[in-house]
Every structure is written in C-alpha cells, then in structure tokens.
PDB file of C-alpha atoms in Angstrom:
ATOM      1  CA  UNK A   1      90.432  88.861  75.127  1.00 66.00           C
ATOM      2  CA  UNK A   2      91.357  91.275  77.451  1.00 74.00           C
ATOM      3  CA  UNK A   3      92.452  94.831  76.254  1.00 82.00           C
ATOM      4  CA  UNK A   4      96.546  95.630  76.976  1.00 92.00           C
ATOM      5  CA  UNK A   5      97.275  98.974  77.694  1.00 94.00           C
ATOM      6  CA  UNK A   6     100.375 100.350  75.692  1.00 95.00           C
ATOM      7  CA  UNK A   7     103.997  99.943  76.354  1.00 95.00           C
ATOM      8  CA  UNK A   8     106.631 102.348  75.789  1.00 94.00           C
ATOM      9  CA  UNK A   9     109.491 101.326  73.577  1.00 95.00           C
ATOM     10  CA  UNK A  10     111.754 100.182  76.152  1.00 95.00           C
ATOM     11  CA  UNK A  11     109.159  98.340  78.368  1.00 96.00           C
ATOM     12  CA  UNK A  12     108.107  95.971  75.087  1.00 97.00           C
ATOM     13  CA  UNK A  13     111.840  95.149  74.842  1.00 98.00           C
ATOM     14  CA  UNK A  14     111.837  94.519  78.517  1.00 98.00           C
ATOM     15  CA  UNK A  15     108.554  92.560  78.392  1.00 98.00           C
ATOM     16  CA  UNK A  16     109.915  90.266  75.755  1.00 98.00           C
ATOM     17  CA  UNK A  17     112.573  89.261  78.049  1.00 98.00           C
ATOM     18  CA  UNK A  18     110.914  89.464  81.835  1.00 98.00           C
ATOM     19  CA  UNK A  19     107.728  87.175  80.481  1.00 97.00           C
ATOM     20  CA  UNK A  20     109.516  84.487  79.820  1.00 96.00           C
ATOM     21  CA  UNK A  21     110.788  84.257  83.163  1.00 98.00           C
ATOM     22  CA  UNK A  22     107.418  84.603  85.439  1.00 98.00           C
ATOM     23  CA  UNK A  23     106.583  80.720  85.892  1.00 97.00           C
ATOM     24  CA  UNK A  24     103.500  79.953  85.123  1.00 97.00           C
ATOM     25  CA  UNK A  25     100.217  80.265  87.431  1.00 96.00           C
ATOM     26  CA  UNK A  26     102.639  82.662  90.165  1.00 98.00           C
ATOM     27  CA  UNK A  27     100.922  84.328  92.640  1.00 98.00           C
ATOM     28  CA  UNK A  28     102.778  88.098  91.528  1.00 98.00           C
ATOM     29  CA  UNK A  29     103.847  90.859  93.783  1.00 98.00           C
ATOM     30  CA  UNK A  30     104.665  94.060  91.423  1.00 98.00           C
ATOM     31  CA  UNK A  31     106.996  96.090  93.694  1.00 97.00           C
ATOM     32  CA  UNK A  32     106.454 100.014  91.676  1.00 96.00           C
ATOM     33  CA  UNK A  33     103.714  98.705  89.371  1.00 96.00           C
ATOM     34  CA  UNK A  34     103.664 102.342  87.947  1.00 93.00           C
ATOM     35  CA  UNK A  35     100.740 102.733  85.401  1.00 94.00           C
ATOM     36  CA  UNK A  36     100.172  99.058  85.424  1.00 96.00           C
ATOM     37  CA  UNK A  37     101.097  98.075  81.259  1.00 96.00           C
ATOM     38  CA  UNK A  38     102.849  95.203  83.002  1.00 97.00           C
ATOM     39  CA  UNK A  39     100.793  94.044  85.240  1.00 98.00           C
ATOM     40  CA  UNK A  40      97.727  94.159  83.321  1.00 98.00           C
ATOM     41  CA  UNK A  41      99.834  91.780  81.146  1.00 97.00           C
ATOM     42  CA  UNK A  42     100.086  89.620  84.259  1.00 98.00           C
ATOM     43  CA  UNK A  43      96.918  89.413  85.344  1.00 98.00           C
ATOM     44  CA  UNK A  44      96.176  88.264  81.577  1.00 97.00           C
ATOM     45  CA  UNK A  45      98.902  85.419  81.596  1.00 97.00           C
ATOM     46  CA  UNK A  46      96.585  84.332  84.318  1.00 97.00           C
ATOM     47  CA  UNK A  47      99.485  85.291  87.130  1.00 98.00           C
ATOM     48  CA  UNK A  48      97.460  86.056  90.159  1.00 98.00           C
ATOM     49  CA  UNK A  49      99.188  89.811  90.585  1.00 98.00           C
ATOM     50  CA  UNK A  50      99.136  92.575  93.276  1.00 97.00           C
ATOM     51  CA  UNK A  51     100.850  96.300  92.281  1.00 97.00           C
ATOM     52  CA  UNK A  52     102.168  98.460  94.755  1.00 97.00           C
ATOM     53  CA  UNK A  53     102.823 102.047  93.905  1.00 95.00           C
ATOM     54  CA  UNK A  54     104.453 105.248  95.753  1.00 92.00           C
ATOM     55  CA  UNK A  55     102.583 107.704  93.181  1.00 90.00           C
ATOM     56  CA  UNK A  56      98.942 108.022  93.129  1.00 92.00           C
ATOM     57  CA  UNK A  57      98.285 109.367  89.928  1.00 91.00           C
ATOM     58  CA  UNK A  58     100.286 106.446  88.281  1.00 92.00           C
ATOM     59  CA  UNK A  59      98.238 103.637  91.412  1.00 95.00           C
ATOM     60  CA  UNK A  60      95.002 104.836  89.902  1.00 96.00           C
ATOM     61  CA  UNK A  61      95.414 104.915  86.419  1.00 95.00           C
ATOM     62  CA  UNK A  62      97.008 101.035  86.809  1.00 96.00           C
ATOM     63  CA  UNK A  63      93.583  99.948  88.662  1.00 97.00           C
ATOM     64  CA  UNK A  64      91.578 101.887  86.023  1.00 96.00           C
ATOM     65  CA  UNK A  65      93.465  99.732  83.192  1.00 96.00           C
ATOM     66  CA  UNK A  66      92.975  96.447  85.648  1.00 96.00           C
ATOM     67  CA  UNK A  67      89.218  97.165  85.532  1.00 96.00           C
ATOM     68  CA  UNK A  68      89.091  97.908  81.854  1.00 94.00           C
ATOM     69  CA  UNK A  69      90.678  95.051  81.097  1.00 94.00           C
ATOM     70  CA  UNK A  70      87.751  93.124  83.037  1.00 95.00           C
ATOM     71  CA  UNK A  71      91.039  91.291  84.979  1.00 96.00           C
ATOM     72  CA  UNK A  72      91.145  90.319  88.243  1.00 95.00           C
ATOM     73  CA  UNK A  73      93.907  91.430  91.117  1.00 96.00           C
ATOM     74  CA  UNK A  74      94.753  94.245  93.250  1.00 96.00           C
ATOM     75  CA  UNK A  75      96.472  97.718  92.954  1.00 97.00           C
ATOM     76  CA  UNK A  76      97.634  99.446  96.332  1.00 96.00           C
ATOM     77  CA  UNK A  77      98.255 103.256  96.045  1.00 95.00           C
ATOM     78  CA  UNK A  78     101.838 103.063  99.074  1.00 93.00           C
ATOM     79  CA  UNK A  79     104.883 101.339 100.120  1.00 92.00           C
ATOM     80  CA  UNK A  80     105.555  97.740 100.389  1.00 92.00           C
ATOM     81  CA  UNK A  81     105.867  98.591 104.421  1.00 88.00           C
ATOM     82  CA  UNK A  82     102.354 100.592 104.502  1.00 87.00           C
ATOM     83  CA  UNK A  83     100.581  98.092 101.869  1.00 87.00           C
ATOM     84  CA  UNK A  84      99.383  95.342 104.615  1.00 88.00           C
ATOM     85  CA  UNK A  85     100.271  92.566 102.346  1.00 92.00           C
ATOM     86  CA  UNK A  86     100.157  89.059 103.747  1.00 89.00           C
ATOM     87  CA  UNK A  87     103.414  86.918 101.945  1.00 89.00           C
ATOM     88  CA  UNK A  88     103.669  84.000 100.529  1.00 95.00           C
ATOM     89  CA  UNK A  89     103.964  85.561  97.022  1.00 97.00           C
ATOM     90  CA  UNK A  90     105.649  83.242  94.481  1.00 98.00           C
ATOM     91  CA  UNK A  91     107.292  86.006  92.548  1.00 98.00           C
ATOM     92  CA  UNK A  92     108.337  89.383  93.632  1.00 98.00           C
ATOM     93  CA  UNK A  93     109.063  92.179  90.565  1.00 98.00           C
ATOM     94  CA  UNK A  94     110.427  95.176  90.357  1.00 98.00           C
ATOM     95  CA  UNK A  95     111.212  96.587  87.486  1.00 98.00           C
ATOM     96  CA  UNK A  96     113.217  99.785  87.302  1.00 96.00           C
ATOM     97  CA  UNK A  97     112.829 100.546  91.146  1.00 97.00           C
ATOM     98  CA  UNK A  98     116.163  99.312  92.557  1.00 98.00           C
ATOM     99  CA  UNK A  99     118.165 102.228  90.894  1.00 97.00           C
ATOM    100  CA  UNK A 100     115.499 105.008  92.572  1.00 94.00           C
ATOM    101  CA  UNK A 101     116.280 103.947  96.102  1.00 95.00           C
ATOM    102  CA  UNK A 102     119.188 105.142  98.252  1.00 95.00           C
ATOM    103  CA  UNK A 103     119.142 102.111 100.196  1.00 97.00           C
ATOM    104  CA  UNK A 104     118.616  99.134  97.936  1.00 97.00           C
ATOM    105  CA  UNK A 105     120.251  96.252  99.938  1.00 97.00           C
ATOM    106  CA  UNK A 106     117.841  97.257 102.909  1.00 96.00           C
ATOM    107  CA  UNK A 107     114.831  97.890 101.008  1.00 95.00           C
ATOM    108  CA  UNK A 108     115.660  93.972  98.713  1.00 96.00           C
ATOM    109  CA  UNK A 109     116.341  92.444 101.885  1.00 94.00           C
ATOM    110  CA  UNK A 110     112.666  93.917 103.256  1.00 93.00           C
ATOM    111  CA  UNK A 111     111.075  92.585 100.780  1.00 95.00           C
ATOM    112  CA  UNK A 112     112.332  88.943 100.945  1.00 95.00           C
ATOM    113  CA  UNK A 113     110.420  88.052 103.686  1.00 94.00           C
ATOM    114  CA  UNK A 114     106.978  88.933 101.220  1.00 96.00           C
ATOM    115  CA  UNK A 115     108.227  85.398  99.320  1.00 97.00           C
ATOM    116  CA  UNK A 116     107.600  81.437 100.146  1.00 97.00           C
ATOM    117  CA  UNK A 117     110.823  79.471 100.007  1.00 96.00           C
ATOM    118  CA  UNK A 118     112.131  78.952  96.769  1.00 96.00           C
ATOM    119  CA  UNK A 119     110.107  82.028  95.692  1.00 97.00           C
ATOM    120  CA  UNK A 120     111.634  83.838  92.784  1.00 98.00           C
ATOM    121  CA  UNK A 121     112.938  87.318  92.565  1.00 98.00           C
ATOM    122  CA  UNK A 122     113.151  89.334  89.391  1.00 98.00           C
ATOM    123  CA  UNK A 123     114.789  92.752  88.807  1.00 98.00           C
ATOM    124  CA  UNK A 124     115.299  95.554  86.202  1.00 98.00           C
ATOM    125  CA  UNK A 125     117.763  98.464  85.820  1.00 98.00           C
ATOM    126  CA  UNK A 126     119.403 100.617  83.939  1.00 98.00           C
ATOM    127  CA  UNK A 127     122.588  98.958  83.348  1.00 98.00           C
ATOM    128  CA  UNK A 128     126.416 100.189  83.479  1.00 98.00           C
ATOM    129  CA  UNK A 129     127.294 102.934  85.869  1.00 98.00           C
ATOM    130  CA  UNK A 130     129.609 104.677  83.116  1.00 98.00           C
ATOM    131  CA  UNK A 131     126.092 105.353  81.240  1.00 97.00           C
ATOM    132  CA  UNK A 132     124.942 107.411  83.834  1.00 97.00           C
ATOM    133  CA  UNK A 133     123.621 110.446  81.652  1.00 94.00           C
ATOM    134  CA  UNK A 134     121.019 113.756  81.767  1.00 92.00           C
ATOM    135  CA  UNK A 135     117.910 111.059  81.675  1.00 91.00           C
ATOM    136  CA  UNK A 136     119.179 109.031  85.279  1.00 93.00           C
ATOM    137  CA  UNK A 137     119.330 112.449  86.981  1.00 90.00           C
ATOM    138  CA  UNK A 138     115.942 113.799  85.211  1.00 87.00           C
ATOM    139  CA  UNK A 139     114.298 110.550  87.264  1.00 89.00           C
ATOM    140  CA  UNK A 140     115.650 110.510  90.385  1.00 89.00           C
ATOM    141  CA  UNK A 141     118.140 107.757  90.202  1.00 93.00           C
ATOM    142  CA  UNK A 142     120.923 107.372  92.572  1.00 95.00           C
ATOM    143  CA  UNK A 143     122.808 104.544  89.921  1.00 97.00           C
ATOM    144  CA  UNK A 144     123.338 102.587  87.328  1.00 98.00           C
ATOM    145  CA  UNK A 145     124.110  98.594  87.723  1.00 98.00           C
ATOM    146  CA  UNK A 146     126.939  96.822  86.420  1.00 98.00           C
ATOM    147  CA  UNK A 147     125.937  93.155  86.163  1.00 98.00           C
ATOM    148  CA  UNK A 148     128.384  92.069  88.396  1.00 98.00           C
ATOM    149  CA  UNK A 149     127.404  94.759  91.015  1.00 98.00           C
ATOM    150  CA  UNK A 150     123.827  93.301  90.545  1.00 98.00           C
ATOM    151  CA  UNK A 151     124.943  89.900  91.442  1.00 98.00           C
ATOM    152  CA  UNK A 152     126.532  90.667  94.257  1.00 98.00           C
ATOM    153  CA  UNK A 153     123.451  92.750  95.516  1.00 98.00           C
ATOM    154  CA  UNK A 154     121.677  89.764  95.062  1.00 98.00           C
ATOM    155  CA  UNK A 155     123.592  87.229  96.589  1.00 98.00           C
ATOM    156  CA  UNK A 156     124.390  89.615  99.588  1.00 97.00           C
ATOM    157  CA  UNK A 157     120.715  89.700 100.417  1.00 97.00           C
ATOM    158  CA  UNK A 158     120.925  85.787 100.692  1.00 96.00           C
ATOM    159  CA  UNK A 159     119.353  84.769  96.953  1.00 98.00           C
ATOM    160  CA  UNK A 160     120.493  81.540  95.226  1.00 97.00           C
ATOM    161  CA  UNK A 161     120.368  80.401  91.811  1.00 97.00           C
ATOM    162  CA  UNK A 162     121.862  84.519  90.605  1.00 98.00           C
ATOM    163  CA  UNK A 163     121.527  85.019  87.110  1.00 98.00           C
ATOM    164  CA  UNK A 164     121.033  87.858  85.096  1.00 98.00           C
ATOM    165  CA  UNK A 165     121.119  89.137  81.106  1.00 98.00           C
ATOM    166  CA  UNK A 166     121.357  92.755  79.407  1.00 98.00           C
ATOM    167  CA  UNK A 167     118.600  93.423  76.794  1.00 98.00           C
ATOM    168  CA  UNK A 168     118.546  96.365  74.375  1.00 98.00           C
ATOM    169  CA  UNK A 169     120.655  95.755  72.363  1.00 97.00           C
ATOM    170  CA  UNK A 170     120.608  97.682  69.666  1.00 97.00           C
ATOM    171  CA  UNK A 171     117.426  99.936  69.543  1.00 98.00           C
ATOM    172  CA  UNK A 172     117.843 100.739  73.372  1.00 97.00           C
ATOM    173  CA  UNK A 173     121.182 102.310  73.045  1.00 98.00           C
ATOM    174  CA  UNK A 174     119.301 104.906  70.234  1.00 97.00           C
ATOM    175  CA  UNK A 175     116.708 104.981  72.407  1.00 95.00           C
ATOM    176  CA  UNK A 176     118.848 106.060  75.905  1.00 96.00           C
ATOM    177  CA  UNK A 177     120.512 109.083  73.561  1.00 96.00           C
ATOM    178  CA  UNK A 178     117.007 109.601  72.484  1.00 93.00           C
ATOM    179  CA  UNK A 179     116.024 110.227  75.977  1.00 91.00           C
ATOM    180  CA  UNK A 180     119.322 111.886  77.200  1.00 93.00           C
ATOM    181  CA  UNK A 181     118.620 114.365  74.894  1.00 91.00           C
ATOM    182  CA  UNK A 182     115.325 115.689  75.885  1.00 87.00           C
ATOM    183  CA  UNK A 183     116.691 115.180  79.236  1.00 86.00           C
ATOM    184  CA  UNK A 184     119.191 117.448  78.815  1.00 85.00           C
ATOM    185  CA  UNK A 185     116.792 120.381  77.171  1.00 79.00           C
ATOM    186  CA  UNK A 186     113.980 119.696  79.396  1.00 72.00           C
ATOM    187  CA  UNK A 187     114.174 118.249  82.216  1.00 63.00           C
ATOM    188  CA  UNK A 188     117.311 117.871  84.062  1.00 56.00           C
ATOM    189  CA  UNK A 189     117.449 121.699  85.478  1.00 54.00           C
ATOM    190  CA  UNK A 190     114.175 122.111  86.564  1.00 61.00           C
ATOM    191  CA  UNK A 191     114.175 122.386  89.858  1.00 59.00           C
ATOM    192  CA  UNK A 192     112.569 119.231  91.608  1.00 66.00           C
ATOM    193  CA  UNK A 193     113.675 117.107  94.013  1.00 68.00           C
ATOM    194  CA  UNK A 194     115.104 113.510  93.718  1.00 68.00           C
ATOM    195  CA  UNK A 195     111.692 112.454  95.382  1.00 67.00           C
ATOM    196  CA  UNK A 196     109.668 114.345  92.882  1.00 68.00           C
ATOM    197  CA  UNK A 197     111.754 113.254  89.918  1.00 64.00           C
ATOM    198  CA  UNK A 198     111.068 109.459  91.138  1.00 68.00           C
ATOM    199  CA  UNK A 199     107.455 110.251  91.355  1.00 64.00           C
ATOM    200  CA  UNK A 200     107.205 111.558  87.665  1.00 63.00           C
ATOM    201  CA  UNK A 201     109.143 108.711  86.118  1.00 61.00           C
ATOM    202  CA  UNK A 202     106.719 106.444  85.985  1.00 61.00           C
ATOM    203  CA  UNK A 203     104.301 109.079  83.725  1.00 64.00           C
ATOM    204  CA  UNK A 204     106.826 110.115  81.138  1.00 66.00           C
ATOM    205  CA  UNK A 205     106.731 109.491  77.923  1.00 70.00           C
ATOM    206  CA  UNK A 206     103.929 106.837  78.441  1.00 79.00           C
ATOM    207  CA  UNK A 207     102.110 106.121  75.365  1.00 79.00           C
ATOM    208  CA  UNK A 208      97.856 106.367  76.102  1.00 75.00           C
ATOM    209  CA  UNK A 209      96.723 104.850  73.565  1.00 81.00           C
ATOM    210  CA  UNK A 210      95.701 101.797  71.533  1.00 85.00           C
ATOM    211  CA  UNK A 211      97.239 103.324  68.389  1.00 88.00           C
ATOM    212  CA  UNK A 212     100.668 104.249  70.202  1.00 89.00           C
ATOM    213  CA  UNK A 213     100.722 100.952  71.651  1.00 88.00           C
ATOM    214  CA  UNK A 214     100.181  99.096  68.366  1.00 92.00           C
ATOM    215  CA  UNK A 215     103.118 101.302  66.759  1.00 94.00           C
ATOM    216  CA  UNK A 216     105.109 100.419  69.753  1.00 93.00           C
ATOM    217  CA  UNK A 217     104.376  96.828  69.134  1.00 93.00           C
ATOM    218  CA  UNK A 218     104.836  96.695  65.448  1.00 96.00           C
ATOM    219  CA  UNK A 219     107.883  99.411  65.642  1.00 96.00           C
ATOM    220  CA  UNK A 220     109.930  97.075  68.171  1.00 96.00           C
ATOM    221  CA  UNK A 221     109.056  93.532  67.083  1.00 97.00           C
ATOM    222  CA  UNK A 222     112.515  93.214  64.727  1.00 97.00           C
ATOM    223  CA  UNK A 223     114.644  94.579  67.795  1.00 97.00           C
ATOM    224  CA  UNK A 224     112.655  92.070  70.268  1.00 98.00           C
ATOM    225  CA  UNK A 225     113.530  89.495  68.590  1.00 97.00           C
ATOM    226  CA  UNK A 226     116.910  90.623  67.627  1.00 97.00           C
ATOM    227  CA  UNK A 227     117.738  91.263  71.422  1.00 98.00           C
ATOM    228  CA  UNK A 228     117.058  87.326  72.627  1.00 97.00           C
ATOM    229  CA  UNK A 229     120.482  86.609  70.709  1.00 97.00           C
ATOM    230  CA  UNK A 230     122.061  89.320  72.542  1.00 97.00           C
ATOM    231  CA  UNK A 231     122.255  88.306  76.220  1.00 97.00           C
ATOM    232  CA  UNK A 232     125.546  89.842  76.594  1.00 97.00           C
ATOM    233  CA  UNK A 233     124.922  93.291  75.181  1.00 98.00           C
ATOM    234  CA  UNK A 234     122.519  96.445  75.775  1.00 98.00           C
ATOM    235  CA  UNK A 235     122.074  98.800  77.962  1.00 98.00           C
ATOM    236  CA  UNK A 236     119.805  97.821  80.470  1.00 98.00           C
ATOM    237  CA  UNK A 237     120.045  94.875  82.727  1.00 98.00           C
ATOM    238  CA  UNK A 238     117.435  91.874  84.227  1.00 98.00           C
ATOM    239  CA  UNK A 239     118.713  89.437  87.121  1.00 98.00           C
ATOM    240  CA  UNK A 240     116.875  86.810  89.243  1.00 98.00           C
ATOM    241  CA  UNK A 241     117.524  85.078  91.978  1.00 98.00           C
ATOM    242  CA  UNK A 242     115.507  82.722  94.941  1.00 97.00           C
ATOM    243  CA  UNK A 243     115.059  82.623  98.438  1.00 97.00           C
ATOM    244  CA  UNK A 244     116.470  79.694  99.728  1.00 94.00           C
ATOM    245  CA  UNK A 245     114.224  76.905 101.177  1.00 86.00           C
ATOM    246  CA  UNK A 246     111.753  74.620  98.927  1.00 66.00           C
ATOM    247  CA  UNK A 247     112.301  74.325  94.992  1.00 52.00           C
ATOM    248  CA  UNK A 248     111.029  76.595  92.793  1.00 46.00           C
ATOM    249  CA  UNK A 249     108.438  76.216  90.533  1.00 43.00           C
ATOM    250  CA  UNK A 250     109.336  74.930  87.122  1.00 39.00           C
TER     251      UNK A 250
END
C-alpha cells in the first residue's frame, strides 16, 4: 500500500469532499499541485495524474513524495502555459489557486482547452468575500468567492452542468480564526510581495510527517463526516462544472 504523505487540517476536510467527485480511472491534471498530499492520493486511487507547480521547492518535494510512494505520474516544476502538456485530460483541479490569480476568468478559460469534451472541472476557494481576513492577505490572495460569484465564473467561461457546495463547517470556521490569528502576529506585515506570499502558501503550516498526518486524520474524522450533512454551510467553497461536447464519465 502506498505511503500518503500528510494533510493539513483543512486539506483532509477538503479531501473528504473533492474525492468523491474525481470519476473513477480520470486521466488528472493538478493545476498548483503544491507539495503533492493530493495528488499522491490520486495517483493511489489509480487516477492517472500530472501536477503543475509555480514554486520549486513545493514541485520537488511533491515528486519526492510521488517516488516514495512507489506511484506512477508526473510533477512539472512551471505554469500550465510553460508545462508542454498535450490535452485531453479528463479532469482538470485546482484547488485553492483561483483566489491567487488576478486574472481568473482568463487564466480558467486557458486552461479549458487542456480538457476532452465533457471533461470535468473542479475548483476550491476560500469562500465569502466578507471573510476576507489577515490570513488571505498573508498568501497573496486577491479574493474570496461567494458561491454565486463562483457560478457565474464558471458558466462565463462556457462550463455546463455548474454545481458547487461549502465544506467546513464547523471545525474550519475555528480553524480560519486559528490562522487569522497568527496571520495577524506574523505574517501579514512582513514585507513580501503578493508574488512571494503566493509562493509560500503552499509550505505553511504543512504537516511532514507520518505522526502529524495520522493526528490530522484521527483529529478531523468527526468534523469530515459531520461536514457531508452540511452542504450549505462553511467557509470554504468546491464547484464543478464541464466542457461542453461528449458526456462525461459516470
């Protein structure tokens, strides 16, 4: 069985909800794969996954967890437009990019042409621009996403079948004042630019190892399953949509 590297708190309740989702057998693009916890996790579903990711430190520590892992797929330290990647991808993910980028209808709408007909998108955020706090600006994001904002981002880039849910609910609203916090002391005023802050985001507060993982696992299991009767509540957001032309997989 292959070893799973550890997820931070959030990213196991976001896992709980975005696995469920990835039809089975896809052929995966991972748009800001980060440190690779999720698409190590792909790779093991048996999801035939590619990572792309801005930050180098975070590209090669996601193909060193690939290789540990004994997995097979690909990790390419750039951008989607520098990465030389062929199409045809059943499912394109990017989780917790969308709210980095100053231009997200351009960059979504770049990206659609990576996808077959009928291929599947599926997004993360924070969620609810009135939530913007100390921890947004300490990353380098430019918003929040109300759900119906998300929609219409989605169906303006020319996706079908919109849906979305919020998760979190309620560990990630102690969580987000958690973070907001130590935000606030440590992080917000010091100095970097919105680039650089987007760069770091994907290393903090990442647990290492198997331990932290486990806790995370065992600490968040009540809340997972707590959040799947929430769809309507939390603080962070997931929405899909598909590119018009053949049917999906089921």
């Amino acid at each position: 069985m292959a070893t799973l590297p550890p997820l931070t708190p959030f990213g196991a309740l976001r896992w709980d909800v975005t696995r469920r989702l990835v039809p089975p057998a896809s052929r995966v693009l991972e748009v800001g794969c980060g440190q690779g916890a999720v698409g190590v996790r792909l790779a093991a579903a048996g999801h035939d996954w590619t990572g792309v990711e801005l930050d180098g430190d975070s590209a090669a520590v996601a193909a060193a967890r690939l290789t540990a892992a004994g997995l097979p797929g690909t990790v390419v330290h750039g951008s989607v437009e520098t990465a030389g990647l062929d199409g045809g991808y059943d499912v394109l993910c990017a989780f917790e990019v969308l709210e980095h980028l100053e231009d997200d209808a351009g960059a979504l709408a770049s990206w659609l042409g990576l996808l077959r007909p009928g291929g599947l998108v599926l997004v993360s955020t924070p969620a609810w621009q009135r939530r913007f706090g100390p921890m947004d600006a300490a990353v380098g994001h430019h918003r929040r996403y109300d759900p119906p904002q998300m929609r219409a981002l989605l169906a303006g880039a020319g996706l079908t079948d919109v849906g979305g849910r919020l998760y979190g609910a309620p560990l990630g609203f102690v969580l987000e004042a958690a973070r907001n916090r130590v935000a606030q002391r440590r992080l917000a005023a010091d100095g970097t630019t919105t680039a650089e802050r987007t760069a770091r985001s994907g290393r903090l507060f990442q647990p290492s190892s198997a331990v932290q993982g486990a806790g995370v696992a065992a600490g968040t299991w009540p809340f997972r399953v707590v959040q799947r009767a929430l769809p309507r509540s939390g603080p962070a957001l997931v929405a899909w949509g598909r590119v018009p032309g053949a049917m999906g997989l089921a």
